[in-house]
Tab-separated table of C-alpha atoms in Angstrom:
chain	number	residue	atom	x	y	z
A	14	UNK	CA	112.350	6.307	64.767
A	15	UNK	CA	112.147	4.482	67.999
A	16	UNK	CA	109.815	1.759	66.626
A	17	UNK	CA	106.793	2.630	68.712
A	18	UNK	CA	103.590	2.171	66.741
A	19	UNK	CA	100.879	4.751	66.839
A	20	UNK	CA	97.255	4.414	65.772
A	21	UNK	CA	94.744	7.085	64.884
A	22	UNK	CA	91.123	6.968	64.010
A	23	UNK	CA	89.592	8.774	61.043
A	24	UNK	CA	85.907	9.668	61.334
A	25	UNK	CA	84.359	11.337	58.283
A	26	UNK	CA	81.202	13.378	58.614
A	27	UNK	CA	78.834	13.123	55.692
A	28	UNK	CA	76.474	16.016	55.162
A	29	UNK	CA	73.164	15.212	53.548
A	30	UNK	CA	72.579	16.837	50.184
A	31	UNK	CA	68.905	17.216	49.386
A	32	UNK	CA	67.661	18.949	46.258
A	33	UNK	CA	64.393	20.868	46.510
A	34	UNK	CA	61.453	21.563	44.233
A	35	UNK	CA	59.236	24.609	43.894
A	36	UNK	CA	55.684	24.367	42.566
A	37	UNK	CA	54.627	26.511	39.595
A	38	UNK	CA	51.279	27.577	38.145
A	39	UNK	CA	49.908	29.030	34.938
A	40	UNK	CA	46.629	30.542	33.807
A	41	UNK	CA	45.208	30.371	30.307
A	42	UNK	CA	42.044	30.633	28.292
A	43	UNK	CA	39.560	27.836	27.734
A	44	UNK	CA	40.697	25.429	25.013
A	45	UNK	CA	44.273	26.743	24.929
A	46	UNK	CA	47.419	24.714	25.678
A	47	UNK	CA	49.467	25.843	28.700
A	48	UNK	CA	52.995	24.998	29.839
A	49	UNK	CA	54.952	25.226	33.059
A	50	UNK	CA	58.291	23.979	34.324
A	51	UNK	CA	58.562	23.205	38.033
A	52	UNK	CA	61.682	24.761	39.562
A	53	UNK	CA	64.323	22.545	41.090
A	54	UNK	CA	67.390	23.562	43.102
A	55	UNK	CA	70.429	21.398	43.801
A	56	UNK	CA	71.153	20.625	47.436
A	57	UNK	CA	74.844	21.496	46.972
A	58	UNK	CA	76.818	22.858	44.033
A	59	UNK	CA	79.115	19.822	44.217
A	60	UNK	CA	76.120	17.540	43.573
A	61	UNK	CA	74.225	19.137	40.681
A	62	UNK	CA	70.855	18.061	39.420
A	63	UNK	CA	71.109	15.521	36.622
A	64	UNK	CA	68.261	15.585	34.129
A	65	UNK	CA	69.185	13.846	30.894
A	66	UNK	CA	68.377	10.764	28.819
A	67	UNK	CA	69.986	8.501	31.453
A	68	UNK	CA	68.146	10.132	34.361
A	69	UNK	CA	65.056	11.867	32.934
A	70	UNK	CA	62.418	13.915	34.695
A	71	UNK	CA	59.377	11.761	35.443
A	72	UNK	CA	55.757	12.153	36.393
A	73	UNK	CA	54.809	10.896	39.845
A	74	UNK	CA	51.421	9.163	39.890
A	75	UNK	CA	49.948	7.923	43.174
A	76	UNK	CA	53.327	8.391	44.870
A	77	UNK	CA	55.339	6.434	42.279
A	78	UNK	CA	57.569	7.753	39.482
A	79	UNK	CA	56.315	6.450	36.126
A	80	UNK	CA	57.907	6.059	32.694
A	81	UNK	CA	54.883	7.503	30.850
A	82	UNK	CA	55.486	10.968	29.412
A	83	UNK	CA	51.761	11.582	28.846
A	84	UNK	CA	49.166	11.111	31.576
A	85	UNK	CA	45.512	11.985	32.020
A	86	UNK	CA	44.667	15.263	33.716
A	87	UNK	CA	41.985	14.705	36.342
A	88	UNK	CA	39.489	16.942	38.150
A	89	UNK	CA	37.042	15.406	40.639
A	90	UNK	CA	37.713	11.941	39.189
A	91	UNK	CA	36.984	12.922	35.575
A	92	UNK	CA	39.489	13.288	32.723
A	93	UNK	CA	39.694	16.956	31.706
A	94	UNK	CA	42.752	16.841	29.431
A	95	UNK	CA	46.307	15.521	29.289
A	96	UNK	CA	49.689	16.402	30.737
A	97	UNK	CA	52.790	15.751	28.620
A	98	UNK	CA	56.283	15.870	30.129
A	99	UNK	CA	59.514	16.745	28.351
A	100	UNK	CA	61.816	14.314	30.191
A	101	UNK	CA	64.943	16.307	29.293
A	102	UNK	CA	63.730	19.642	30.697
A	103	UNK	CA	60.918	18.853	33.127
A	104	UNK	CA	58.520	21.119	31.211
A	105	UNK	CA	54.880	20.052	31.473
A	106	UNK	CA	52.365	20.797	28.712
A	107	UNK	CA	48.684	20.818	29.643
A	108	UNK	CA	46.191	20.246	26.841
A	109	UNK	CA	42.694	20.783	28.267
A	110	UNK	CA	39.459	19.393	26.883
A	111	UNK	CA	37.712	22.202	24.981
A	112	UNK	CA	34.860	22.331	27.487
A	113	UNK	CA	37.029	22.346	30.632
A	114	UNK	CA	37.155	25.415	32.880
A	115	UNK	CA	38.785	25.463	36.322
A	116	UNK	CA	41.853	24.059	38.060
A	117	UNK	CA	42.624	20.345	37.614
A	118	UNK	CA	44.663	18.164	39.933
A	119	UNK	CA	48.338	19.154	39.698
A	120	UNK	CA	50.981	17.231	37.759
A	121	UNK	CA	53.803	16.082	40.039
A	122	UNK	CA	57.298	15.953	38.514
A	123	UNK	CA	60.397	14.247	39.934
A	124	UNK	CA	64.046	14.953	39.115
A	125	UNK	CA	67.205	13.592	40.730
A	126	UNK	CA	70.680	14.887	41.478
A	127	UNK	CA	73.951	13.113	40.627
A	128	UNK	CA	73.636	11.063	43.828
A	129	UNK	CA	70.190	9.865	42.772
A	130	UNK	CA	68.435	11.864	45.490
A	131	UNK	CA	65.039	12.928	44.206
A	132	UNK	CA	63.098	16.149	44.498
A	133	UNK	CA	59.485	16.688	43.495
A	134	UNK	CA	57.435	19.731	42.547
A	135	UNK	CA	54.008	20.335	41.071
A	136	UNK	CA	52.624	22.165	38.075
A	137	UNK	CA	49.054	23.441	38.364
A	138	UNK	CA	47.299	25.129	35.434
A	139	UNK	CA	44.060	27.109	35.686
A	140	UNK	CA	41.687	27.499	32.751
A	141	UNK	CA	39.525	30.627	32.549
A	142	UNK	CA	36.181	30.568	30.737
A	143	UNK	CA	35.729	32.071	27.311
A	144	UNK	CA	32.042	32.704	26.726
A	145	UNK	CA	30.721	33.663	23.316
A	146	UNK	CA	27.672	35.917	23.108
A	147	UNK	CA	24.580	35.820	20.957
A	148	UNK	CA	22.253	38.582	19.843
A	149	UNK	CA	18.601	37.699	19.704
A	150	UNK	CA	16.682	38.275	16.489
A	151	UNK	CA	12.959	38.849	16.058
A	152	UNK	CA	10.538	39.100	13.184
A	153	UNK	CA	6.902	40.106	12.866
A	154	UNK	CA	4.324	39.156	10.253
A	155	UNK	CA	0.742	38.012	10.028
A	156	UNK	CA	-0.380	34.530	10.950
A	157	UNK	CA	0.347	31.951	8.269
A	158	UNK	CA	3.341	33.742	6.749
A	159	UNK	CA	6.862	32.304	6.928
A	160	UNK	CA	9.209	34.375	8.999
A	161	UNK	CA	13.001	34.346	9.073
A	162	UNK	CA	15.708	36.061	11.061
A	163	UNK	CA	19.371	35.568	11.601
A	164	UNK	CA	20.889	35.571	15.065
A	165	UNK	CA	24.424	36.864	15.459
A	166	UNK	CA	27.099	35.128	17.515
A	167	UNK	CA	30.330	36.750	18.657
A	168	UNK	CA	33.394	34.932	19.928
A	169	UNK	CA	34.234	35.424	23.592
A	170	UNK	CA	37.901	36.047	22.816
A	171	UNK	CA	39.815	36.509	19.549
A	172	UNK	CA	42.259	33.785	20.631
A	173	UNK	CA	39.394	31.286	20.916
A	174	UNK	CA	37.316	31.672	17.730
A	175	UNK	CA	33.886	30.181	17.201
A	176	UNK	CA	33.895	26.759	15.587
A	177	UNK	CA	31.873	27.343	12.414
A	178	UNK	CA	31.971	23.640	11.577
A	179	UNK	CA	29.496	23.010	14.421
A	180	UNK	CA	25.970	24.158	13.490
A	181	UNK	CA	24.023	26.389	15.842
A	182	UNK	CA	21.189	24.663	17.698
A	183	UNK	CA	17.908	25.882	19.178
A	184	UNK	CA	17.279	25.924	22.911
A	185	UNK	CA	13.854	26.502	24.437
């Protein structure tokens, strides 16, 4: 009212919002596909995670997010299968080579929140061995006579049947 001007200063405080990721694992039998979805948590409910066609989940390879949704699975420098990522859910599918047993290098997945702040987490599968068994067979006859016998093979696990299309071979 009296014409005196007044000034005031406004100083906002911005709180960082950082989403987090939690690694996940799975264990399965030799030759079987496994899946796992790394867990991600928003940094604040007002800034939710945004995983959709515009901002998909991505694999991180050598520290860089990549567009590929299928990458090689590596163990000690050798390819032991493939990882496939569902970019809309972050679920990783591991398809191991039939002969692979063990724990490969993890798949690293990145998602972002609405601000574009990223979080990463890993999925690590472990493959347990399935070992079929064989029963020896013997035969006895005199020298010069043909002898035959049939060995018996049993699958190591009902979920991983023997591959009858591959003929049995002899080992000394």
